[in-house]
Amino acid sequence: AQTVTQSQPEMSVQEAETVTLSCTYDTSESDYYLFWYKQPPSRQMILVIRQEAYKQQNATENRFSVNFQKAAKSFSLKISDSQLGDAAMYFCAYSGVNNDMRFGAGTRLTVKP
Amino acid sequence: AAGVIQSPRHLIKEKRETATLKCYPIPRHDTVYWYQQGPGQDPQFLISFYEKMQSDKGSIPDRFSAQQFSDYHSELNMSSLELGDSALYFCASSLNPSGLARVQFFGPGTRLTVL
């Protein structure tokens, strides 16, 4: 079974600084997708960024980028120029052949003004 | 742009009662997923449907059932409710799950409280 591990329950960053959230996963599948979702206090699940496993190029979305290391099964999220609105719970997620999403335990990000 | 709609947004039930949660996917999306998120936990996959057929099953209790209708909306039926069923229930939708269509768009969730 696929598992997703987020080893940082909480992280803190100063406004305008950069922070990296870690995620590792375990799978025997060759074709899969990885995602980062943001869950603010409203509890809405918001897609931040996605990465197709067959693509070597790391995905980027404005201030958000990933470091995808397929061999190491690592998928970290880098948030640059952190803003107060970035404060939320961040979930790393895996979607494989069955298409259902497996989530990590989440990392709570605090942004300090 | 239209998003996933879930109703009701909040629901309070007594133990042993039944509850029905509804999900209306994004227009043209044919795949629906249900997730349960307990307090302080990550979302857990329950069940999914593609073209009105069950496509995958996760940790859904036998007391729960779900279906997808001809208009692609889905309903999650929960019977003999227990205190432990109190959670946020998400519905997500996607296109035929292939390629970039694997992105799942989540609804706002239904918060179920069992007293």
PDB file of C-alpha atoms in Angstrom:
ATOM      1  CA  ALA A   1       0.000   0.000   0.000  1.00  0.00           C
ATOM      2  CA  GLN A   2       1.138   3.514  -0.678  1.00  0.00           C
ATOM      3  CA  THR A   3       2.025   5.676   2.289  1.00  0.00           C
ATOM      4  CA  VAL A   4       2.784   9.365   2.579  1.00  0.00           C
ATOM      5  CA  THR A   5       4.896  10.732   5.414  1.00  0.00           C
ATOM      6  CA  GLN A   6       5.182  14.313   6.556  1.00  0.00           C
ATOM      7  CA  SER A   7       7.735  14.414   9.336  1.00  0.00           C
ATOM      8  CA  GLN A   8       7.168  18.037  10.344  1.00  0.00           C
ATOM      9  CA  PRO A   9       3.943  18.459  12.352  1.00  0.00           C
ATOM     10  CA  GLU A  10       4.559  22.211  12.624  1.00  0.00           C
ATOM     11  CA  MET A  11       6.710  24.753  10.849  1.00  0.00           C
ATOM     12  CA  SER A  12       7.142  28.468  11.300  1.00  0.00           C
ATOM     13  CA  VAL A  13       8.444  31.117   8.908  1.00  0.00           C
ATOM     14  CA  GLN A  14       8.940  34.851   9.033  1.00  0.00           C
ATOM     15  CA  GLU A  15       6.905  36.882   6.573  1.00  0.00           C
ATOM     16  CA  ALA A  16       8.781  37.364   3.252  1.00  0.00           C
ATOM     17  CA  GLU A  17      11.150  34.488   4.050  1.00  0.00           C
ATOM     18  CA  THR A  18      11.334  31.042   2.449  1.00  0.00           C
ATOM     19  CA  VAL A  19      10.229  27.784   3.998  1.00  0.00           C
ATOM     20  CA  THR A  20      10.425  24.172   2.841  1.00  0.00           C
ATOM     21  CA  LEU A  21       7.938  21.498   3.850  1.00  0.00           C
ATOM     22  CA  SER A  22       9.065  17.886   3.596  1.00  0.00           C
ATOM     23  CA  CYS A  23       7.206  14.878   2.245  1.00  0.00           C
ATOM     24  CA  THR A  24       8.274  11.335   1.485  1.00  0.00           C
ATOM     25  CA  TYR A  25       6.204   8.527   0.072  1.00  0.00           C
ATOM     26  CA  ASP A  26       6.415   4.837  -0.511  1.00  0.00           C
ATOM     27  CA  THR A  27       5.110   3.125  -3.627  1.00  0.00           C
ATOM     28  CA  SER A  28       5.881   0.351  -6.076  1.00  0.00           C
ATOM     29  CA  GLU A  29       3.961   2.025  -8.875  1.00  0.00           C
ATOM     30  CA  SER A  30       5.765   3.747 -11.719  1.00  0.00           C
ATOM     31  CA  ASP A  31       2.967   6.069 -12.803  1.00  0.00           C
ATOM     32  CA  TYR A  32       1.546   8.354 -10.175  1.00  0.00           C
ATOM     33  CA  TYR A  33       0.859  11.941  -9.240  1.00  0.00           C
ATOM     34  CA  LEU A  34       1.864  13.974  -6.234  1.00  0.00           C
ATOM     35  CA  PHE A  35       0.067  16.983  -4.850  1.00  0.00           C
ATOM     36  CA  TRP A  36       0.275  19.608  -2.168  1.00  0.00           C
ATOM     37  CA  TYR A  37      -3.038  20.792  -0.757  1.00  0.00           C
ATOM     38  CA  LYS A  38      -3.538  23.716   1.578  1.00  0.00           C
ATOM     39  CA  GLN A  39      -6.232  23.681   4.245  1.00  0.00           C
ATOM     40  CA  PRO A  40      -6.783  27.064   5.912  1.00  0.00           C
ATOM     41  CA  PRO A  41      -8.962  27.509   9.002  1.00  0.00           C
ATOM     42  CA  SER A  42     -12.029  27.439   6.752  1.00  0.00           C
ATOM     43  CA  ARG A  43     -11.159  23.724   6.239  1.00  0.00           C
ATOM     44  CA  GLN A  44     -11.475  24.092   2.453  1.00  0.00           C
ATOM     45  CA  MET A  45      -8.983  21.857   0.615  1.00  0.00           C
ATOM     46  CA  ILE A  46      -7.153  24.000  -1.925  1.00  0.00           C
ATOM     47  CA  LEU A  47      -4.792  22.579  -4.521  1.00  0.00           C
ATOM     48  CA  VAL A  48      -1.412  24.308  -4.340  1.00  0.00           C
ATOM     49  CA  ILE A  49       0.678  22.397  -6.852  1.00  0.00           C
ATOM     50  CA  ARG A  50       0.864  19.031  -8.620  1.00  0.00           C
ATOM     51  CA  GLN A  51       3.644  16.908 -10.101  1.00  0.00           C
ATOM     52  CA  GLU A  52       3.416  14.055 -12.582  1.00  0.00           C
ATOM     53  CA  ALA A  53       5.926  11.332 -11.707  1.00  0.00           C
ATOM     54  CA  TYR A  54       7.039  10.882 -15.319  1.00  0.00           C
ATOM     55  CA  LYS A  55       8.124  14.513 -15.551  1.00  0.00           C
ATOM     56  CA  GLN A  56      11.644  15.249 -14.414  1.00  0.00           C
ATOM     57  CA  GLN A  57      11.110  18.984 -14.317  1.00  0.00           C
ATOM     58  CA  ASN A  58       9.991  20.295 -10.957  1.00  0.00           C
ATOM     59  CA  ALA A  59       6.578  21.968 -10.951  1.00  0.00           C
ATOM     60  CA  THR A  60       6.291  25.648 -10.051  1.00  0.00           C
ATOM     61  CA  GLU A  61       3.288  27.851  -9.389  1.00  0.00           C
ATOM     62  CA  ASN A  62       4.247  31.448  -8.690  1.00  0.00           C
ATOM     63  CA  ARG A  63       5.783  31.468  -5.185  1.00  0.00           C
ATOM     64  CA  PHE A  64       5.348  27.715  -4.781  1.00  0.00           C
ATOM     65  CA  SER A  65       7.755  25.145  -6.162  1.00  0.00           C
ATOM     66  CA  VAL A  66       8.576  21.526  -5.489  1.00  0.00           C
ATOM     67  CA  ASN A  67      11.747  19.507  -5.292  1.00  0.00           C
ATOM     68  CA  PHE A  68      10.775  16.123  -6.691  1.00  0.00           C
ATOM     69  CA  GLN A  69      13.350  13.388  -6.188  1.00  0.00           C
ATOM     70  CA  LYS A  70      11.810  10.259  -7.677  1.00  0.00           C
ATOM     71  CA  ALA A  71      14.565   7.857  -6.741  1.00  0.00           C
ATOM     72  CA  ALA A  72      14.514   9.065  -3.153  1.00  0.00           C
ATOM     73  CA  LYS A  73      10.685   9.209  -3.180  1.00  0.00           C
ATOM     74  CA  SER A  74      10.802  12.733  -1.849  1.00  0.00           C
ATOM     75  CA  PHE A  75       8.484  15.620  -2.728  1.00  0.00           C
ATOM     76  CA  SER A  76       9.150  18.807  -0.795  1.00  0.00           C
ATOM     77  CA  LEU A  77       7.303  22.103  -1.142  1.00  0.00           C
ATOM     78  CA  LYS A  78       9.138  25.412  -1.114  1.00  0.00           C
ATOM     79  CA  ILE A  79       7.213  28.592  -0.383  1.00  0.00           C
ATOM     80  CA  SER A  80       9.085  31.747  -1.287  1.00  0.00           C
ATOM     81  CA  ASP A  81       8.302  35.259  -0.054  1.00  0.00           C
ATOM     82  CA  SER A  82       5.922  33.839   2.552  1.00  0.00           C
ATOM     83  CA  GLN A  83       2.746  35.793   3.165  1.00  0.00           C
ATOM     84  CA  LEU A  84       0.398  35.854   6.131  1.00  0.00           C
ATOM     85  CA  GLY A  85      -2.241  34.206   3.954  1.00  0.00           C
ATOM     86  CA  ASP A  86      -0.007  31.188   3.514  1.00  0.00           C
ATOM     87  CA  ALA A  87      -0.662  30.165   7.104  1.00  0.00           C
ATOM     88  CA  ALA A  88      -2.545  26.884   6.940  1.00  0.00           C
ATOM     89  CA  MET A  89      -2.297  23.131   7.230  1.00  0.00           C
ATOM     90  CA  TYR A  90      -0.442  21.680   4.267  1.00  0.00           C
ATOM     91  CA  PHE A  91      -1.083  18.132   3.130  1.00  0.00           C
ATOM     92  CA  CYS A  92       1.110  16.162   0.782  1.00  0.00           C
ATOM     93  CA  ALA A  93      -0.905  13.662  -1.257  1.00  0.00           C
ATOM     94  CA  TYR A  94      -0.302  10.722  -3.582  1.00  0.00           C
ATOM     95  CA  SER A  95      -2.555   9.449  -6.354  1.00  0.00           C
ATOM     96  CA  GLY A  96      -1.682   6.236  -8.125  1.00  0.00           C
ATOM     97  CA  VAL A  97      -3.357   3.709 -10.364  1.00  0.00           C
ATOM     98  CA  ASN A  98      -6.490   3.632  -8.231  1.00  0.00           C
ATOM     99  CA  ASN A  99      -6.792   7.420  -8.387  1.00  0.00           C
ATOM    100  CA  ASP A 100      -7.879   7.780  -4.774  1.00  0.00           C
ATOM    101  CA  MET A 101      -5.802  10.244  -2.821  1.00  0.00           C
ATOM    102  CA  ARG A 102      -3.540   9.203   0.059  1.00  0.00           C
ATOM    103  CA  PHE A 103      -2.647  12.056   2.358  1.00  0.00           C
ATOM    104  CA  GLY A 104       0.175  12.651   4.771  1.00  0.00           C
ATOM    105  CA  ALA A 105      -0.549  13.704   8.341  1.00  0.00           C
ATOM    106  CA  GLY A 106      -0.095  17.352   7.449  1.00  0.00           C
ATOM    107  CA  THR A 107       2.232  20.193   8.445  1.00  0.00           C
ATOM    108  CA  ARG A 108       0.818  23.238  10.186  1.00  0.00           C
ATOM    109  CA  LEU A 109       2.550  26.343   8.858  1.00  0.00           C
ATOM    110  CA  THR A 110       2.618  29.528  10.912  1.00  0.00           C
ATOM    111  CA  VAL A 111       3.696  32.790   9.293  1.00  0.00           C
ATOM    112  CA  LYS A 112       5.057  35.422  11.664  1.00  0.00           C
ATOM    113  CA  PRO A 113       4.662  39.091  10.749  1.00  0.00           C
TER     114      PRO A 113
ATOM    115  CA  ALA B   1     -16.000  28.945 -12.255  1.00  0.00           C
ATOM    116  CA  ALA B   2     -18.397  26.421 -10.782  1.00  0.00           C
ATOM    117  CA  GLY B   3     -17.038  24.352  -7.927  1.00  0.00           C
ATOM    118  CA  VAL B   4     -18.043  21.187  -6.156  1.00  0.00           C
ATOM    119  CA  ILE B   5     -21.204  21.692  -4.126  1.00  0.00           C
ATOM    120  CA  GLN B   6     -21.937  19.774  -0.972  1.00  0.00           C
ATOM    121  CA  SER B   7     -25.093  19.817   1.078  1.00  0.00           C
ATOM    122  CA  PRO B   8     -25.822  20.237   3.815  1.00  0.00           C
ATOM    123  CA  ARG B   9     -22.804  22.162   5.077  1.00  0.00           C
ATOM    124  CA  HIS B  10     -23.550  21.260   8.669  1.00  0.00           C
ATOM    125  CA  LEU B  11     -25.527  18.355  10.088  1.00  0.00           C
ATOM    126  CA  ILE B  12     -26.278  17.330  13.632  1.00  0.00           C
ATOM    127  CA  LYS B  13     -27.612  13.863  14.343  1.00  0.00           C
ATOM    128  CA  GLU B  14     -28.209  11.614  17.315  1.00  0.00           C
ATOM    129  CA  LYS B  15     -26.546   8.235  17.766  1.00  0.00           C
ATOM    130  CA  ARG B  16     -28.193   5.449  15.776  1.00  0.00           C
ATOM    131  CA  GLU B  17     -29.820   7.907  13.383  1.00  0.00           C
ATOM    132  CA  THR B  18     -29.195   8.029   9.644  1.00  0.00           C
ATOM    133  CA  ALA B  19     -27.727  10.805   7.524  1.00  0.00           C
ATOM    134  CA  THR B  20     -27.495  11.504   3.808  1.00  0.00           C
ATOM    135  CA  LEU B  21     -24.805  13.745   2.398  1.00  0.00           C
ATOM    136  CA  LYS B  22     -25.038  15.065  -1.132  1.00  0.00           C
ATOM    137  CA  CYS B  23     -22.356  16.048  -3.593  1.00  0.00           C
ATOM    138  CA  TYR B  24     -22.731  17.865  -6.909  1.00  0.00           C
ATOM    139  CA  PRO B  25     -19.512  17.650  -8.968  1.00  0.00           C
ATOM    140  CA  ILE B  26     -18.097  20.319 -11.225  1.00  0.00           C
ATOM    141  CA  PRO B  27     -20.001  20.308 -14.539  1.00  0.00           C
ATOM    142  CA  ARG B  28     -18.633  17.665 -16.955  1.00  0.00           C
ATOM    143  CA  HIS B  29     -16.742  15.895 -14.179  1.00  0.00           C
ATOM    144  CA  ASP B  30     -17.722  12.233 -14.163  1.00  0.00           C
ATOM    145  CA  THR B  31     -15.765  10.954 -11.170  1.00  0.00           C
ATOM    146  CA  VAL B  32     -16.639  11.556  -7.555  1.00  0.00           C
ATOM    147  CA  TYR B  33     -14.629  10.746  -4.428  1.00  0.00           C
ATOM    148  CA  TRP B  34     -15.662  10.787  -0.767  1.00  0.00           C
ATOM    149  CA  TYR B  35     -13.255  11.466   2.085  1.00  0.00           C
ATOM    150  CA  GLN B  36     -13.652  11.575   5.850  1.00  0.00           C
ATOM    151  CA  GLN B  37     -11.500  13.917   7.933  1.00  0.00           C
ATOM    152  CA  GLY B  38     -11.644  13.441  11.682  1.00  0.00           C
ATOM    153  CA  PRO B  39     -10.547  16.177  14.103  1.00  0.00           C
ATOM    154  CA  GLY B  40      -6.827  16.846  13.723  1.00  0.00           C
ATOM    155  CA  GLN B  41      -6.453  14.115  11.127  1.00  0.00           C
ATOM    156  CA  ASP B  42      -5.748  13.911   7.430  1.00  0.00           C
ATOM    157  CA  PRO B  43      -8.551  13.056   5.026  1.00  0.00           C
ATOM    158  CA  GLN B  44      -9.189   9.345   4.608  1.00  0.00           C
ATOM    159  CA  PHE B  45     -10.513   7.985   1.329  1.00  0.00           C
ATOM    160  CA  LEU B  46     -13.895   6.273   1.614  1.00  0.00           C
ATOM    161  CA  ILE B  47     -15.173   5.449  -1.866  1.00  0.00           C
ATOM    162  CA  SER B  48     -15.225   6.670  -5.449  1.00  0.00           C
ATOM    163  CA  PHE B  49     -17.470   6.434  -8.488  1.00  0.00           C
ATOM    164  CA  TYR B  50     -16.803   6.761 -12.184  1.00  0.00           C
ATOM    165  CA  GLU B  51     -19.666   6.910 -14.649  1.00  0.00           C
ATOM    166  CA  LYS B  52     -22.119   5.804 -11.954  1.00  0.00           C
ATOM    167  CA  MET B  53     -20.134   2.682 -11.105  1.00  0.00           C
ATOM    168  CA  GLN B  54     -18.094   2.207  -7.960  1.00  0.00           C
ATOM    169  CA  SER B  55     -14.475   2.483  -9.013  1.00  0.00           C
ATOM    170  CA  ASP B  56     -12.557   2.128  -5.769  1.00  0.00           C
ATOM    171  CA  LYS B  57     -13.265   1.475  -2.121  1.00  0.00           C
ATOM    172  CA  GLY B  58     -11.278   2.595   0.880  1.00  0.00           C
ATOM    173  CA  SER B  59     -11.943   2.548   4.589  1.00  0.00           C
ATOM    174  CA  ILE B  60     -15.699   2.923   4.336  1.00  0.00           C
ATOM    175  CA  PRO B  61     -17.662   1.241   7.148  1.00  0.00           C
ATOM    176  CA  ASP B  62     -20.319  -1.293   6.208  1.00  0.00           C
ATOM    177  CA  ARG B  63     -22.881   1.058   7.774  1.00  0.00           C
ATOM    178  CA  PHE B  64     -22.171   3.532   4.985  1.00  0.00           C
ATOM    179  CA  SER B  65     -23.223   3.249   1.367  1.00  0.00           C
ATOM    180  CA  ALA B  66     -22.977   5.564  -1.573  1.00  0.00           C
ATOM    181  CA  GLN B  67     -24.055   5.871  -5.158  1.00  0.00           C
ATOM    182  CA  GLN B  68     -23.672   8.114  -8.147  1.00  0.00           C
ATOM    183  CA  PHE B  69     -26.708   9.100 -10.155  1.00  0.00           C
ATOM    184  CA  SER B  70     -27.299   9.696 -13.864  1.00  0.00           C
ATOM    185  CA  ASP B  71     -26.626  13.432 -13.457  1.00  0.00           C
ATOM    186  CA  TYR B  72     -23.295  12.478 -11.778  1.00  0.00           C
ATOM    187  CA  HIS B  73     -24.236  13.782  -8.368  1.00  0.00           C
ATOM    188  CA  SER B  74     -23.479  11.436  -5.517  1.00  0.00           C
ATOM    189  CA  GLU B  75     -24.991  10.658  -2.147  1.00  0.00           C
ATOM    190  CA  LEU B  76     -23.320   9.157   0.891  1.00  0.00           C
ATOM    191  CA  ASN B  77     -25.779   7.352   3.145  1.00  0.00           C
ATOM    192  CA  MET B  78     -24.760   6.747   6.726  1.00  0.00           C
ATOM    193  CA  SER B  79     -26.793   4.549   9.055  1.00  0.00           C
ATOM    194  CA  SER B  80     -26.586   3.617  12.744  1.00  0.00           C
ATOM    195  CA  LEU B  81     -24.482   6.695  13.365  1.00  0.00           C
ATOM    196  CA  GLU B  82     -21.825   6.505  16.051  1.00  0.00           C
ATOM    197  CA  LEU B  83     -20.042   9.243  17.966  1.00  0.00           C
ATOM    198  CA  GLY B  84     -16.890   8.403  16.050  1.00  0.00           C
ATOM    199  CA  ASP B  85     -18.567   9.303  12.768  1.00  0.00           C
ATOM    200  CA  SER B  86     -18.364  12.976  13.726  1.00  0.00           C
ATOM    201  CA  ALA B  87     -16.066  14.428  11.100  1.00  0.00           C
ATOM    202  CA  LEU B  88     -15.753  16.636   8.073  1.00  0.00           C
ATOM    203  CA  TYR B  89     -16.848  14.778   4.957  1.00  0.00           C
ATOM    204  CA  PHE B  90     -15.348  15.959   1.714  1.00  0.00           C
ATOM    205  CA  CYS B  91     -16.509  15.225  -1.764  1.00  0.00           C
ATOM    206  CA  ALA B  92     -14.104  15.750  -4.653  1.00  0.00           C
ATOM    207  CA  SER B  93     -14.614  15.494  -8.368  1.00  0.00           C
ATOM    208  CA  SER B  94     -12.450  15.023 -11.430  1.00  0.00           C
ATOM    209  CA  LEU B  95     -12.709  14.251 -15.100  1.00  0.00           C
ATOM    210  CA  ASN B  96     -12.233  10.722 -16.374  1.00  0.00           C
ATOM    211  CA  PRO B  97      -9.174   9.964 -14.245  1.00  0.00           C
ATOM    212  CA  SER B  98      -6.364   9.994 -16.730  1.00  0.00           C
ATOM    213  CA  GLY B  99      -3.466  12.338 -17.192  1.00  0.00           C
ATOM    214  CA  LEU B 100      -3.871  15.783 -15.754  1.00  0.00           C
ATOM    215  CA  ALA B 101      -7.498  14.999 -15.097  1.00  0.00           C
ATOM    216  CA  ARG B 102      -6.353  13.208 -11.983  1.00  0.00           C
ATOM    217  CA  VAL B 103      -6.500  16.507 -10.178  1.00  0.00           C
ATOM    218  CA  GLN B 104      -9.329  16.296  -7.694  1.00  0.00           C
ATOM    219  CA  PHE B 105     -11.230  19.423  -6.838  1.00  0.00           C
ATOM    220  CA  PHE B 106     -12.659  19.411  -3.360  1.00  0.00           C
ATOM    221  CA  GLY B 107     -15.974  20.697  -2.139  1.00  0.00           C
ATOM    222  CA  PRO B 108     -16.278  22.752   1.051  1.00  0.00           C
ATOM    223  CA  GLY B 109     -17.186  19.697   3.089  1.00  0.00           C
ATOM    224  CA  THR B 110     -20.105  18.685   5.276  1.00  0.00           C
ATOM    225  CA  ARG B 111     -19.460  18.870   8.995  1.00  0.00           C
ATOM    226  CA  LEU B 112     -21.314  16.024  10.679  1.00  0.00           C
ATOM    227  CA  THR B 113     -21.742  16.060  14.433  1.00  0.00           C
ATOM    228  CA  VAL B 114     -23.159  12.985  16.143  1.00  0.00           C
ATOM    229  CA  LEU B 115     -24.481  13.569  19.648  1.00  0.00           C
TER     230      LEU B 115
END
